[in-house]
Amino acid sequence: MAGWRWPLCRSDWHLCIVVGTDYPLLAGLAHPIEEVKALGLDAADQAKILRGSAKELLRL
């Protein structure tokens, strides 16, 4: 599908898969991993944010 990306990020023990550009972060950001990293949080906090957003996407 055009416009869909499959970036993979690794943070310590957690593995997050981000699907597409409609990844549901609160601000509706187009590049969620880069935007979360730009906040300057430690790796554990970054993983919590991305993991929570992934769960919302998968409706877990």
PDB file of C-alpha atoms in Angstrom:
ATOM      1  CA  MET A   1       0.000   0.000   0.000  1.00  0.00           C
ATOM      2  CA  ALA A   2       1.288   3.406  -0.891  1.00  0.00           C
ATOM      3  CA  GLY A   3       2.056   5.601   2.082  1.00  0.00           C
ATOM      4  CA  TRP A   4       2.440   2.759   4.593  1.00  0.00           C
ATOM      5  CA  ARG A   5       5.702   2.310   6.444  1.00  0.00           C
ATOM      6  CA  TRP A   6       6.934  -0.460   8.723  1.00  0.00           C
ATOM      7  CA  PRO A   7       9.620   1.181  10.898  1.00  0.00           C
ATOM      8  CA  LEU A   8      10.960  -0.911  13.744  1.00  0.00           C
ATOM      9  CA  CYS A   9      12.335   0.578  16.935  1.00  0.00           C
ATOM     10  CA  ARG A  10      14.154  -1.227  19.739  1.00  0.00           C
ATOM     11  CA  SER A  11      14.342   0.198  23.220  1.00  0.00           C
ATOM     12  CA  ASP A  12      16.058  -1.972  25.827  1.00  0.00           C
ATOM     13  CA  TRP A  13      13.805  -5.028  26.294  1.00  0.00           C
ATOM     14  CA  HIS A  14      10.815  -3.780  24.341  1.00  0.00           C
ATOM     15  CA  LEU A  15      10.125  -4.079  20.662  1.00  0.00           C
ATOM     16  CA  CYS A  16       7.537  -1.818  19.036  1.00  0.00           C
ATOM     17  CA  ILE A  17       6.210  -2.025  15.499  1.00  0.00           C
ATOM     18  CA  VAL A  18       4.693   1.152  14.108  1.00  0.00           C
ATOM     19  CA  VAL A  19       2.208   0.641  11.295  1.00  0.00           C
ATOM     20  CA  GLY A  20       1.559   3.420   8.798  1.00  0.00           C
ATOM     21  CA  THR A  21       1.345   7.143   9.295  1.00  0.00           C
ATOM     22  CA  ASP A  22      -2.001   7.006  11.124  1.00  0.00           C
ATOM     23  CA  TYR A  23      -0.324   5.750  14.281  1.00  0.00           C
ATOM     24  CA  PRO A  24      -2.603   7.046  17.079  1.00  0.00           C
ATOM     25  CA  LEU A  25      -0.484   9.282  19.267  1.00  0.00           C
ATOM     26  CA  LEU A  26      -2.496  11.928  21.086  1.00  0.00           C
ATOM     27  CA  ALA A  27      -1.339  14.737  18.813  1.00  0.00           C
ATOM     28  CA  GLY A  28      -1.868  12.690  15.638  1.00  0.00           C
ATOM     29  CA  LEU A  29       1.786  13.072  14.659  1.00  0.00           C
ATOM     30  CA  ALA A  30       3.009  11.908  11.251  1.00  0.00           C
ATOM     31  CA  HIS A  31       6.355  10.587  12.551  1.00  0.00           C
ATOM     32  CA  PRO A  32       5.640   9.205  16.032  1.00  0.00           C
ATOM     33  CA  ILE A  33       9.029   7.678  16.827  1.00  0.00           C
ATOM     34  CA  GLU A  34      10.974  10.802  15.873  1.00  0.00           C
ATOM     35  CA  GLU A  35       8.498  13.029  17.725  1.00  0.00           C
ATOM     36  CA  VAL A  36       8.704  10.939  20.910  1.00  0.00           C
ATOM     37  CA  LYS A  37      12.523  10.891  20.754  1.00  0.00           C
ATOM     38  CA  ALA A  38      12.524  14.688  20.326  1.00  0.00           C
ATOM     39  CA  LEU A  39      10.896  15.005  23.767  1.00  0.00           C
ATOM     40  CA  GLY A  40      14.230  14.004  25.326  1.00  0.00           C
ATOM     41  CA  LEU A  41      12.775  11.283  27.560  1.00  0.00           C
ATOM     42  CA  ASP A  42      14.787   8.283  28.682  1.00  0.00           C
ATOM     43  CA  ALA A  43      14.431   4.999  26.774  1.00  0.00           C
ATOM     44  CA  ALA A  44      11.999   3.484  29.294  1.00  0.00           C
ATOM     45  CA  ASP A  45       9.587   6.424  29.067  1.00  0.00           C
ATOM     46  CA  GLN A  46       9.822   6.448  25.265  1.00  0.00           C
ATOM     47  CA  ALA A  47       8.953   2.738  25.232  1.00  0.00           C
ATOM     48  CA  LYS A  48       5.940   3.310  27.525  1.00  0.00           C
ATOM     49  CA  ILE A  49       4.522   5.975  25.210  1.00  0.00           C
ATOM     50  CA  LEU A  50       5.055   3.988  22.017  1.00  0.00           C
ATOM     51  CA  ARG A  51       3.841   0.725  23.595  1.00  0.00           C
ATOM     52  CA  GLY A  52       0.679   2.404  24.867  1.00  0.00           C
ATOM     53  CA  SER A  53       0.003   3.895  21.462  1.00  0.00           C
ATOM     54  CA  ALA A  54       0.578   0.516  19.790  1.00  0.00           C
ATOM     55  CA  LYS A  55      -1.927  -1.093  22.174  1.00  0.00           C
ATOM     56  CA  GLU A  56      -4.481   1.573  21.264  1.00  0.00           C
ATOM     57  CA  LEU A  57      -3.852   0.912  17.576  1.00  0.00           C
ATOM     58  CA  LEU A  58      -4.363  -2.829  18.072  1.00  0.00           C
ATOM     59  CA  ARG A  59      -7.217  -2.211  20.548  1.00  0.00           C
ATOM     60  CA  LEU A  60      -5.638  -4.491  23.183  1.00  0.00           C
TER      61      LEU A  60
END
